[in-house]
Short mmCIF file of C-alpha atoms and ligand atoms in Angstrom, two decimals:
data_model
loop_
_atom_site.label_atom_id
_atom_site.label_comp_id
_atom_site.label_asym_id
_atom_site.label_seq_id
_atom_site.Cartn_x
_atom_site.Cartn_y
_atom_site.Cartn_z
CA MET A 29 -224.20 -56.15 124.26
CA ALA A 30 -227.95 -56.83 125.14
CA THR A 31 -230.81 -56.28 123.13
CA ALA A 32 -234.58 -56.71 123.65
CA VAL A 33 -236.00 -58.45 120.50
CA SER A 34 -234.09 -60.43 117.78
CA PRO A 35 -232.65 -58.02 115.49
CA LYS A 36 -233.78 -58.02 111.70
CA THR A 37 -231.41 -58.98 109.05
CA TYR A 38 -231.44 -56.63 105.98
CA ARG A 39 -229.97 -58.09 102.93
CA ASN A 40 -228.71 -57.07 99.68
CA PHE A 41 -231.31 -55.96 97.01
CA ILE A 42 -230.34 -57.18 93.57
CA ASN A 43 -232.67 -57.76 90.62
CA GLY A 44 -235.69 -56.73 92.95
CA GLU A 45 -234.84 -59.75 95.45
CA TRP A 46 -233.52 -59.45 99.10
CA VAL A 47 -230.35 -61.53 98.70
CA GLU A 48 -227.85 -62.89 101.01
CA PRO A 49 -224.44 -61.60 100.10
CA LYS A 50 -222.24 -64.15 98.72
CA ASN A 51 -219.59 -64.43 101.40
CA GLY A 52 -222.89 -64.83 104.25
CA LYS A 53 -221.61 -61.97 106.06
CA THR A 54 -223.48 -59.33 108.36
CA THR A 55 -222.69 -56.03 110.22
CA GLU A 56 -224.26 -54.95 113.30
CA ASN A 57 -225.71 -51.12 113.22
CA ARG A 58 -226.37 -49.97 116.74
CA ASN A 59 -228.25 -46.56 117.86
CA PRO A 60 -225.19 -44.21 118.16
CA ALA A 61 -227.31 -42.61 120.90
CA ASN A 62 -227.48 -46.02 122.75
CA GLN A 63 -225.12 -48.59 121.86
CA ASP A 64 -227.42 -51.01 123.75
CA GLU A 65 -229.89 -50.73 120.69
CA LEU A 66 -229.25 -52.92 117.83
CA ILE A 67 -230.93 -51.59 114.55
CA GLY A 68 -230.50 -54.53 112.80
CA LEU A 69 -227.77 -56.90 111.01
CA PHE A 70 -226.85 -55.58 107.29
CA ALA A 71 -225.29 -57.52 104.57
CA ALA A 72 -221.32 -56.93 104.38
CA GLY A 73 -220.94 -57.88 100.81
CA ASP A 74 -218.00 -57.84 98.59
CA GLU A 75 -216.97 -57.58 95.00
CA ARG A 76 -219.31 -60.87 94.11
CA ASP A 77 -222.41 -58.90 95.16
CA VAL A 78 -221.20 -55.98 93.10
CA VAL A 79 -220.84 -58.00 89.67
CA ALA A 80 -224.09 -59.57 90.29
CA ALA A 81 -226.19 -56.12 90.95
CA VAL A 82 -224.29 -54.54 88.37
CA GLU A 83 -225.33 -57.27 85.94
CA ALA A 84 -228.98 -56.90 87.09
CA ALA A 85 -228.67 -53.22 86.25
CA SER A 86 -227.46 -53.72 82.84
CA GLN A 87 -229.82 -55.93 81.98
CA ALA A 88 -232.89 -53.69 83.35
CA TYR A 89 -231.24 -50.16 81.53
CA ARG A 90 -232.38 -52.06 78.29
CA SER A 91 -235.81 -51.52 78.84
CA TRP A 92 -235.99 -48.71 81.41
CA ARG A 93 -234.34 -46.28 79.05
CA ARG A 94 -237.07 -47.16 76.60
CA VAL A 95 -239.86 -46.46 79.17
CA PRO A 96 -241.20 -43.07 78.13
CA ALA A 97 -239.62 -40.55 80.89
CA PRO A 98 -242.91 -39.33 81.71
CA LYS A 99 -244.19 -43.29 82.54
CA ARG A 100 -240.82 -43.62 84.63
CA ALA A 101 -241.75 -40.52 86.31
CA GLU A 102 -245.32 -41.42 87.62
CA ILE A 103 -243.52 -44.16 89.57
CA LEU A 104 -241.38 -41.41 91.52
CA PHE A 105 -244.57 -39.36 91.77
CA ARG A 106 -245.97 -42.68 93.35
CA ALA A 107 -242.95 -42.86 95.54
CA ALA A 108 -243.22 -39.56 96.62
CA GLN A 109 -246.63 -39.92 97.91
CA LEU A 110 -245.64 -43.00 99.73
CA LEU A 111 -242.62 -41.05 101.29
CA VAL A 112 -245.43 -38.33 102.68
CA ALA A 113 -247.58 -41.13 104.10
CA ARG A 114 -244.64 -42.64 106.27
CA LYS A 115 -242.71 -39.73 106.93
CA GLU A 116 -243.12 -39.85 110.80
CA GLU A 117 -241.95 -43.80 110.59
CA LEU A 118 -239.02 -43.34 108.23
CA SER A 119 -237.80 -40.53 110.34
CA ARG A 120 -238.02 -42.32 113.59
CA ASP A 121 -235.74 -45.25 112.17
CA MET A 122 -233.40 -42.52 110.44
CA THR A 123 -233.04 -41.14 114.13
CA ARG A 124 -232.26 -44.50 115.91
CA GLU A 125 -229.62 -45.26 113.17
CA MET A 126 -228.09 -42.16 112.66
CA GLY A 127 -228.56 -39.89 115.82
CA LYS A 128 -229.90 -36.74 114.46
CA VAL A 129 -233.17 -35.25 116.28
CA LEU A 130 -236.56 -36.20 115.05
CA ALA A 131 -237.15 -32.70 113.56
CA GLU A 132 -233.94 -33.16 111.53
CA THR A 133 -234.84 -36.67 110.28
CA LYS A 134 -238.13 -35.35 109.22
CA GLY A 135 -236.25 -32.44 107.16
CA ASP A 136 -234.32 -35.56 105.92
CA VAL A 137 -237.00 -37.54 104.48
CA GLN A 138 -238.88 -33.83 103.52
CA GLU A 139 -235.75 -33.38 101.48
CA ALA A 140 -236.23 -36.80 99.68
CA ILE A 141 -239.86 -35.87 98.86
CA ASP A 142 -239.17 -32.62 97.40
CA MET A 143 -236.45 -34.16 95.24
CA THR A 144 -238.49 -37.19 94.29
CA TYR A 145 -241.13 -34.61 93.15
CA TYR A 146 -238.79 -32.51 91.29
CA MET A 147 -237.03 -34.77 89.23
CA ALA A 148 -240.82 -36.58 88.60
CA GLY A 149 -241.54 -33.23 87.23
CA GLU A 150 -238.27 -33.75 84.64
CA GLY A 151 -240.38 -36.72 83.54
CA ARG A 152 -242.26 -34.27 81.37
CA ARG A 153 -239.15 -31.78 80.93
CA GLN A 154 -235.85 -32.94 80.22
CA PHE A 155 -235.53 -29.92 77.74
CA GLY A 156 -233.07 -29.68 74.90
CA GLN A 157 -232.82 -27.00 72.71
CA THR A 158 -233.87 -26.61 69.00
CA THR A 159 -231.78 -23.69 67.00
CA PRO A 160 -231.35 -22.83 63.94
CA SER A 161 -228.87 -24.29 61.38
CA GLU A 162 -226.28 -21.96 59.74
CA LEU A 163 -227.72 -23.96 56.16
CA GLN A 164 -230.59 -23.78 54.29
CA ASN A 165 -233.11 -26.57 55.26
CA LYS A 166 -231.53 -28.00 57.81
CA PHE A 167 -232.73 -28.31 61.42
CA ALA A 168 -230.38 -29.03 64.47
CA MET A 169 -231.52 -30.04 68.03
CA THR A 170 -230.46 -31.36 71.48
CA VAL A 171 -231.72 -34.33 73.48
CA ARG A 172 -230.43 -35.79 76.84
CA GLU A 173 -229.91 -39.89 76.95
CA PRO A 174 -229.38 -41.67 79.66
CA VAL A 175 -225.56 -42.87 80.40
CA GLY A 176 -226.11 -46.46 81.83
CA VAL A 177 -225.56 -48.36 85.17
CA CYS A 178 -224.77 -45.44 87.76
CA GLY A 179 -223.02 -46.36 90.97
CA LEU A 180 -223.98 -44.40 93.71
CA ILE A 181 -221.83 -43.91 96.96
CA THR A 182 -223.58 -41.99 99.83
CA PRO A 183 -222.63 -40.78 103.55
CA TRP A 184 -224.62 -41.09 106.36
CA ASN A 185 -225.31 -37.32 107.45
CA PHE A 186 -228.45 -37.18 105.18
CA PRO A 187 -229.10 -41.00 104.72
CA MET A 188 -232.27 -40.67 102.59
CA ALA A 189 -231.82 -37.20 100.93
CA ILE A 190 -228.57 -37.61 99.71
CA PRO A 191 -229.33 -40.98 98.06
CA SER A 192 -232.37 -39.44 96.45
CA TRP A 193 -230.35 -36.33 95.08
CA LYS A 194 -228.68 -39.15 93.12
CA MET A 195 -231.42 -41.81 92.69
CA MET A 196 -233.99 -39.92 91.34
CA PRO A 197 -232.42 -37.89 88.69
CA ALA A 198 -230.38 -41.16 87.55
CA LEU A 199 -234.01 -42.79 87.44
CA ALA A 200 -236.16 -40.24 85.70
CA LEU A 201 -233.67 -39.73 82.58
CA GLY A 202 -233.75 -43.53 82.14
CA ASN A 203 -230.30 -44.94 84.03
CA THR A 204 -230.26 -47.80 86.39
CA VAL A 205 -228.54 -47.75 89.99
CA VAL A 206 -226.50 -49.69 91.81
CA ILE A 207 -226.13 -47.96 95.55
CA LYS A 208 -223.66 -48.46 98.42
CA PRO A 209 -224.92 -46.70 101.33
CA ALA A 210 -222.62 -45.80 104.10
CA THR A 211 -222.33 -48.68 106.74
CA ASP A 212 -223.87 -46.27 109.31
CA THR A 213 -226.92 -45.82 107.78
CA PRO A 214 -228.13 -48.50 105.35
CA LEU A 215 -231.84 -48.89 106.78
CA SER A 216 -232.88 -45.82 105.10
CA VAL A 217 -231.47 -46.53 101.88
CA CYS A 218 -233.41 -50.01 102.39
CA HIS A 219 -236.85 -47.84 103.03
CA LEU A 220 -236.12 -45.48 100.18
CA VAL A 221 -235.83 -48.58 97.72
CA GLU A 222 -238.68 -50.68 99.29
CA VAL A 223 -240.79 -47.42 98.77
CA LEU A 224 -239.71 -47.25 95.31
CA THR A 225 -240.29 -50.93 94.74
CA GLU A 226 -243.91 -50.68 96.10
CA ALA A 227 -244.23 -47.75 93.78
CA GLY A 228 -243.59 -50.21 90.78
CA LEU A 229 -240.14 -49.64 90.22
CA PRO A 230 -238.99 -52.81 87.71
CA PRO A 231 -236.64 -55.09 89.05
CA GLY A 232 -233.07 -54.61 88.32
CA VAL A 233 -233.35 -50.73 88.28
CA VAL A 234 -232.19 -50.33 91.57
CA ASN A 235 -230.06 -52.49 93.40
CA ILE A 236 -228.16 -51.84 96.89
CA VAL A 237 -224.85 -53.54 97.79
CA MET A 238 -224.27 -53.01 101.61
CA GLY A 239 -220.68 -53.20 102.84
CA HIS A 240 -217.56 -51.48 103.13
CA GLY A 241 -215.79 -49.19 100.97
CA GLY A 242 -213.08 -51.20 100.26
CA ALA A 243 -215.26 -54.45 99.97
CA VAL A 244 -218.24 -52.73 97.80
CA GLY A 245 -217.39 -49.29 96.91
CA THR A 246 -214.13 -50.12 94.90
CA PRO A 247 -215.27 -52.50 92.78
CA LEU A 248 -218.30 -50.84 92.04
CA LEU A 249 -216.61 -47.62 91.07
CA LYS A 250 -213.86 -49.85 88.86
CA HIS A 251 -216.55 -52.18 87.18
CA GLU A 252 -216.53 -51.56 83.38
CA SER A 253 -220.44 -51.55 82.93
CA VAL A 254 -220.55 -48.61 85.64
CA LYS A 255 -220.54 -45.60 83.67
CA VAL A 256 -221.45 -42.88 86.17
CA VAL A 257 -220.30 -42.93 89.68
CA SER A 258 -221.44 -40.00 92.25
CA PHE A 259 -220.10 -39.94 95.12
CA THR A 260 -220.46 -37.69 98.59
CA GLY A 261 -217.97 -38.05 101.44
CA SER A 262 -214.37 -37.02 102.41
CA THR A 263 -212.12 -35.24 100.11
CA GLU A 264 -209.54 -37.96 101.12
CA VAL A 265 -211.82 -40.64 99.80
CA GLY A 266 -212.97 -38.47 96.58
CA ARG A 267 -209.81 -38.17 95.32
CA LYS A 268 -209.54 -42.08 95.23
CA VAL A 269 -212.79 -42.57 93.63
CA SER A 270 -211.40 -39.64 90.97
CA GLU A 271 -208.53 -41.71 90.25
CA GLY A 272 -210.72 -44.94 90.14
CA CYS A 273 -212.86 -43.42 87.48
CA ALA A 274 -210.13 -41.85 85.39
CA PRO A 275 -208.93 -44.83 83.16
CA GLN A 276 -212.34 -45.49 81.94
CA PHE A 277 -213.31 -41.76 81.75
CA LYS A 278 -216.37 -42.48 83.56
CA HIS A 279 -218.69 -39.53 84.74
CA CYS A 280 -217.46 -38.96 87.79
CA HIS A 281 -219.38 -36.65 90.30
CA LEU A 282 -217.84 -35.71 93.83
CA GLU A 283 -219.39 -33.64 96.73
CA MET A 284 -216.71 -33.44 99.12
CA GLY A 285 -215.49 -31.68 102.32
CA GLY A 286 -216.06 -28.08 103.55
CA LYS A 287 -215.12 -25.45 106.23
CA ASN A 288 -217.90 -22.88 105.64
CA ILE A 289 -217.87 -19.59 107.21
CA ILE A 290 -220.35 -17.06 108.32
CA LEU A 291 -219.21 -13.19 108.50
CA VAL A 292 -220.64 -10.88 110.94
CA MET A 293 -220.17 -7.41 109.64
CA ASP A 294 -220.45 -4.41 112.09
CA ASP A 295 -223.95 -3.37 111.01
CA ALA A 296 -225.36 -7.10 111.09
CA ASN A 297 -228.59 -7.75 113.17
CA LEU A 298 -227.07 -9.51 116.12
CA ASP A 299 -230.05 -11.39 117.18
CA LEU A 300 -230.34 -12.85 113.70
CA ALA A 301 -226.35 -13.72 113.25
CA VAL A 302 -226.41 -15.55 116.80
CA ASP A 303 -229.78 -17.60 115.63
CA GLY A 304 -228.03 -18.37 112.33
CA ALA A 305 -224.66 -19.30 113.84
CA VAL A 306 -226.24 -21.65 116.77
CA TRP A 307 -228.29 -23.57 113.79
CA GLY A 308 -225.59 -23.50 111.28
CA GLY A 309 -222.90 -24.57 113.80
CA PHE A 310 -224.94 -27.15 115.98
CA GLY A 311 -227.60 -28.54 113.58
CA THR A 312 -227.03 -32.09 112.72
CA THR A 313 -224.32 -31.97 115.40
CA GLY A 314 -222.09 -30.12 113.06
CA GLN A 315 -221.90 -32.98 110.81
CA ARG A 316 -223.13 -31.23 107.61
CA CYS A 317 -220.89 -30.77 104.80
CA THR A 318 -222.50 -27.12 104.77
CA ALA A 319 -222.45 -26.77 108.72
CA THR A 320 -221.04 -23.71 109.78
CA SER A 321 -217.49 -24.45 111.14
CA ARG A 322 -215.91 -20.81 111.33
CA ILE A 323 -217.33 -17.33 111.99
CA GLY A 324 -215.68 -13.96 111.34
CA VAL A 325 -216.77 -11.65 113.25
CA HIS A 326 -215.96 -7.54 112.92
CA LYS A 327 -213.84 -6.28 115.87
CA LYS A 328 -216.63 -3.66 116.83
CA VAL A 329 -219.25 -6.22 117.41
CA TYR A 330 -216.99 -9.20 118.40
CA LYS A 331 -217.03 -9.50 122.44
CA GLU A 332 -220.90 -8.62 122.25
CA PHE A 333 -221.52 -11.71 119.38
CA VAL A 334 -219.39 -13.97 121.19
CA GLU A 335 -220.95 -13.33 124.54
CA ARG A 336 -224.18 -14.14 123.20
CA PHE A 337 -223.04 -16.79 121.06
CA VAL A 338 -221.63 -18.71 124.24
CA ALA A 339 -224.56 -18.52 126.18
CA ARG A 340 -226.92 -19.68 123.93
CA VAL A 341 -224.65 -22.83 122.88
CA LYS A 342 -224.06 -23.66 126.48
CA ALA A 343 -227.77 -23.80 126.85
CA LEU A 344 -228.54 -26.57 124.01
CA ARG A 345 -229.89 -29.54 125.01
CA VAL A 346 -227.85 -32.67 124.12
CA GLY A 347 -229.15 -36.08 124.25
CA ASP A 348 -231.42 -38.75 122.22
CA GLY A 349 -232.79 -37.10 119.04
CA LEU A 350 -236.45 -39.45 119.84
CA ASP A 351 -236.50 -36.86 123.07
CA PRO A 352 -238.47 -33.95 121.63
CA ALA A 353 -236.96 -31.93 124.37
CA MET A 354 -233.25 -32.51 122.89
CA GLU A 355 -232.04 -30.05 120.38
CA VAL A 356 -228.39 -31.72 119.55
CA GLY A 357 -228.24 -35.68 119.05
CA PRO A 358 -224.99 -37.92 119.26
CA LEU A 359 -222.16 -37.98 116.97
CA VAL A 360 -223.11 -40.82 114.48
CA ASN A 361 -220.27 -43.36 115.80
CA GLN A 362 -217.26 -43.76 118.01
CA SER A 363 -214.64 -42.66 115.34
CA GLN A 364 -216.71 -39.52 114.43
CA LEU A 365 -216.52 -38.60 118.29
CA GLU A 366 -212.81 -39.13 118.65
CA THR A 367 -212.14 -36.83 115.72
CA VAL A 368 -214.02 -34.28 117.61
CA MET A 369 -211.95 -34.82 120.80
CA SER A 370 -208.90 -34.69 118.78
CA TYR A 371 -209.88 -31.54 117.29
CA VAL A 372 -210.57 -29.86 120.84
CA GLU A 373 -207.11 -31.05 121.62
CA ILE A 374 -205.53 -29.60 118.57
CA GLY A 375 -207.52 -26.19 119.06
CA LYS A 376 -206.32 -26.31 122.88
CA SER A 377 -202.96 -26.50 122.11
CA GLU A 378 -202.85 -24.06 119.25
CA GLY A 379 -203.68 -21.50 121.80
CA ALA A 380 -207.69 -20.71 120.86
CA LYS A 381 -209.69 -19.71 123.70
CA LEU A 382 -212.26 -22.78 124.68
CA ALA A 383 -215.44 -20.53 125.47
CA ALA A 384 -217.97 -23.46 125.39
CA GLY A 385 -217.96 -27.12 126.05
CA GLY A 386 -214.97 -29.31 125.07
CA HIS A 387 -215.90 -32.32 126.64
CA ARG A 388 -217.27 -35.62 125.59
CA LEU A 389 -220.68 -36.24 127.49
CA ASP A 390 -220.94 -40.07 129.00
CA GLN A 391 -222.78 -39.83 132.16
CA GLY A 392 -226.31 -40.65 132.84
CA GLY A 393 -228.31 -40.22 129.85
CA HIS A 394 -225.36 -39.63 127.78
CA ALA A 395 -223.51 -42.86 129.18
CA LYS A 396 -224.46 -45.25 126.21
CA GLY A 397 -224.05 -42.97 123.25
CA TRP A 398 -221.32 -40.88 121.55
CA PHE A 399 -222.38 -37.61 122.82
CA HIS A 400 -220.01 -34.56 122.80
CA GLU A 401 -220.76 -30.96 124.53
CA PRO A 402 -221.41 -28.31 121.67
CA THR A 403 -217.89 -26.28 121.52
CA ILE A 404 -217.06 -22.96 121.12
CA PHE A 405 -213.23 -22.07 120.32
CA ALA A 406 -213.01 -18.01 120.59
CA ASP A 407 -210.10 -15.61 119.60
CA CYS A 408 -208.80 -18.01 116.87
CA ASP A 409 -206.22 -17.31 114.54
CA PRO A 410 -207.55 -17.70 111.15
CA LYS A 411 -204.52 -20.25 110.13
CA MET A 412 -204.82 -22.69 112.58
CA ARG A 413 -205.82 -25.82 112.16
CA ILE A 414 -209.24 -25.74 113.73
CA CYS A 415 -209.88 -22.66 111.40
CA GLN A 416 -208.89 -24.99 108.23
CA GLU A 417 -209.64 -28.27 108.29
CA GLU A 418 -213.08 -29.88 108.49
CA ILE A 419 -213.78 -31.12 111.58
CA PHE A 420 -217.65 -32.53 110.97
CA GLY A 421 -219.08 -32.12 114.19
CA PRO A 422 -220.28 -30.06 117.00
CA VAL A 423 -216.95 -26.96 117.19
CA VAL A 424 -216.91 -23.77 115.94
CA SER A 425 -214.33 -21.63 115.64
CA VAL A 426 -214.74 -18.06 116.25
CA MET A 427 -212.32 -15.44 114.66
CA PRO A 428 -212.03 -11.73 115.12
CA ILE A 429 -211.89 -9.74 111.84
CA GLU A 430 -210.59 -6.19 111.36
CA GLY A 431 -212.75 -5.29 108.67
CA TYR A 432 -214.88 -6.22 105.38
CA GLU A 433 -211.68 -6.84 103.28
CA GLN A 434 -209.74 -9.10 105.91
CA ALA A 435 -213.78 -11.31 106.30
CA ILE A 436 -213.25 -11.82 102.48
CA GLU A 437 -209.96 -12.81 102.37
CA VAL A 438 -210.42 -15.26 105.73
CA ALA A 439 -213.34 -16.44 104.02
CA ASN A 440 -211.54 -17.69 101.04
CA GLY A 441 -208.14 -18.78 102.59
CA VAL A 442 -209.29 -22.52 102.94
CA VAL A 443 -208.70 -25.51 100.34
CA TYR A 444 -212.80 -25.96 100.20
CA GLY A 445 -215.66 -24.33 98.57
CA LEU A 446 -218.73 -25.20 99.56
CA SER A 447 -220.91 -22.70 101.12
CA SER A 448 -220.35 -19.18 102.59
CA SER A 449 -222.61 -16.53 104.53
CA ILE A 450 -222.36 -12.98 105.25
CA TYR A 451 -224.71 -10.56 107.79
CA THR A 452 -224.84 -7.58 106.99
CA ARG A 453 -227.71 -4.94 106.25
CA ASP A 454 -225.57 -2.81 103.85
CA LEU A 455 -226.85 -3.82 100.46
CA ASN A 456 -223.67 -2.83 98.64
CA ARG A 457 -221.46 -4.80 100.74
CA ALA A 458 -224.07 -7.89 100.43
CA PHE A 459 -223.84 -7.87 96.54
CA HIS A 460 -220.09 -7.24 96.81
CA ALA A 461 -219.42 -10.37 98.89
CA MET A 462 -221.87 -12.31 96.75
CA ARG A 463 -219.45 -11.74 93.86
CA GLU A 464 -216.44 -12.29 95.67
CA LEU A 465 -216.89 -15.29 98.24
CA ASP A 466 -215.19 -18.61 96.42
CA THR A 467 -218.06 -21.19 97.11
CA GLY A 468 -220.52 -22.83 95.36
CA ILE A 469 -223.48 -21.30 97.57
CA VAL A 470 -223.83 -18.12 99.28
CA TYR A 471 -225.92 -16.86 102.09
CA VAL A 472 -227.05 -13.54 103.02
CA ASN A 473 -228.45 -12.93 106.29
CA ALA A 474 -228.89 -16.87 106.46
CA PRO A 475 -226.41 -19.58 107.91
CA THR A 476 -224.57 -21.62 105.52
CA ILE A 477 -226.93 -24.77 105.49
CA GLY A 478 -230.56 -25.14 104.43
CA ALA A 479 -230.17 -25.46 100.55
CA GLU A 480 -233.42 -26.16 98.43
CA THR A 481 -233.83 -29.15 96.31
CA HIS A 482 -234.79 -26.86 92.92
CA LEU A 483 -231.16 -25.11 93.01
CA PRO A 484 -227.65 -26.37 92.24
CA PHE A 485 -226.18 -28.02 95.37
CA GLY A 486 -222.22 -28.25 95.30
CA GLY A 487 -218.84 -26.60 95.59
CA ILE A 488 -215.40 -25.87 94.14
CA LYS A 489 -211.91 -25.99 95.08
CA GLN A 490 -211.42 -29.16 96.71
CA THR A 491 -215.00 -29.50 97.83
CA GLY A 492 -215.84 -30.61 94.32
CA ASN A 493 -214.89 -31.30 90.65
CA GLY A 494 -217.36 -29.07 88.67
CA HIS A 495 -220.54 -30.55 88.92
CA ARG A 496 -223.79 -30.03 90.65
CA GLU A 497 -226.34 -31.93 92.17
CA ALA A 498 -230.26 -31.04 92.46
CA ALA A 499 -231.92 -29.18 90.04
CA VAL A 500 -231.90 -29.15 86.26
CA ALA A 501 -227.60 -28.97 86.77
CA GLY A 502 -227.91 -31.96 88.52
CA LEU A 503 -229.30 -34.00 85.29
CA ASP A 504 -225.97 -33.23 83.52
CA VAL A 505 -224.12 -35.78 85.78
CA PHE A 506 -226.88 -38.51 84.83
CA SER A 507 -227.19 -37.53 81.02
CA GLU A 508 -225.16 -37.01 77.88
CA TRP A 509 -226.02 -34.49 75.46
CA LYS A 510 -226.82 -36.01 71.83
CA THR A 511 -226.44 -33.11 68.97
CA ILE A 512 -228.62 -33.81 66.25
CA TYR A 513 -228.71 -32.15 62.59
CA VAL A 514 -231.48 -33.08 59.94
CA ASP A 515 -230.81 -32.12 56.40
CA TYR A 516 -233.90 -31.80 54.34
CA SER A 517 -232.41 -30.04 51.48
CA ASP A 518 -231.72 -33.06 49.52
CA ARG A 519 -228.22 -32.13 48.78
CA LEU A 520 -225.10 -32.17 50.19
CA GLN A 521 -224.33 -28.95 52.23
CA ARG A 522 -221.09 -28.41 53.86
CA ALA A 523 -220.49 -26.25 57.26
CA GLN A 524 -218.15 -23.79 57.39
CA ILE A 525 -217.08 -23.80 53.84
CA ASP A 526 -217.72 -20.63 51.41
CA THR A 527 -217.67 -21.62 48.20
CA GLY A 528 -217.42 -24.81 45.58
CA SER A 529 -218.19 -28.45 45.58
CA PHE A 530 -216.49 -31.88 46.98
CA GLY A 531 -215.52 -34.66 44.53
CA ARG A 532 -218.09 -33.88 41.86
CA MET A 533 -217.58 -31.39 39.00
CA GLU A 534 -219.74 -28.13 39.03
C1 UN1 B 601 -224.68 -32.26 103.62
O1 UN1 B 601 -224.32 -31.55 104.27
O2 UN1 B 601 -224.12 -33.16 103.16
O3 UN1 B 601 -227.86 -27.68 102.62
C2 UN1 B 601 -226.27 -31.97 102.55
C3 UN1 B 601 -228.36 -28.48 103.74
C4 UN1 B 601 -229.16 -29.31 103.36
C5 UN1 B 601 -227.96 -30.43 103.02
C6 UN1 B 601 -226.94 -30.81 103.44
N1 UN1 B 601 -230.28 -29.09 102.67
O4 UN1 B 601 -227.50 -28.00 104.50
#
């Protein structure tokens, strides 16, 4: 395919240098809104590059862990300022490589800014505990210790935000990093690391190895010097990551699929619920792990809700995310588009009512990209595959609900547990739902997307493995607690022992 200018080549970043992958291979990265536009050629590395990067990170760890945390944080503060200054250009490049509309890529960069400032603040916190000992003249405390080299495997849907969620806490705590960005969105990770380097990060503290999961991700997570693996992606791959980490008992943090629901009760503010459903379902073209992909609506307001929701969704403007008039961008790649199209067929064959969309868009301004109409299935049964499986695209399944009890049952009746939402004006019911909804994140009168960086992010059931990222909770993945007892009594004191002495006559 033709390109106007000769494409730039992006190499791996190892020990502070941009270096050719050992195999000399690259892959093309094209704009999902316009396949004629080549974003660049990116390294397609393999295990040998991983070994070199882990070696660099292991070396750098020796000194980085000893840099006082507030000094490490100063580099993050500077990086955050550079991100602020470059927000516009970084966002434009992100829209070109990933497709989501500019307002949203600005949000993505903003989320990275927020996380960088937040974790820079942790340079002067990282609080442990001091607590009384049960013995006299004995002091007890806990401190956080870094763990070592962290292997980060990041997704394409939040090309800068999610890498920052993992990188910034790791760095603030004194770890070093090897990151494997998603093959669809390596550019934003290159930009993030350029900014960190400019802000003064020493060589080897962050390294990038680009390439495919099997060639780079697997050797990264299995390398014995990699002590922490943090992965965001599908549940299927997450299971393999978990298995790969198990033999060496690595810290393994997994953030996986979702099948997030909005519940609309009969007393809901319907205007608000429709606004939330449109944004939650079709923001980021539905490609968020928090995206609203199911809506359960009380039968008393069902007809009206569906009518209004369908009308709004049919009017959404789909196109190139750099055009400010557009509200919904393309899917990230062909395979994602094909997944969406196959789920549309599944929905139809299951007997759901196609109420909006349902087709690929490939004419006119859409001819060169991976566009799909925002799609609504109505009158769905909660057991249908389109109401159970993660689609990760612009498809929302709407189900009529008998009442509150059934709403909770339907909400919890999936294997995932990331985010959920209830629209109601009944305070008692809202609090009841906050307790009963089996998800890591619950929203009241707001859609299922929109997490903020100073609160824990993550899910239960097949969404996560018991960890959280962001906030103080996110520090736990990248640190070990060390418990320290200092006995200043000058005699042997034995915890839990009532009387007597040991090995010595009284
Ligand atoms: C994701 O979908 O992978 O809460 C992350 C949100 C965003 C992050 C989403 N702040 O929707």
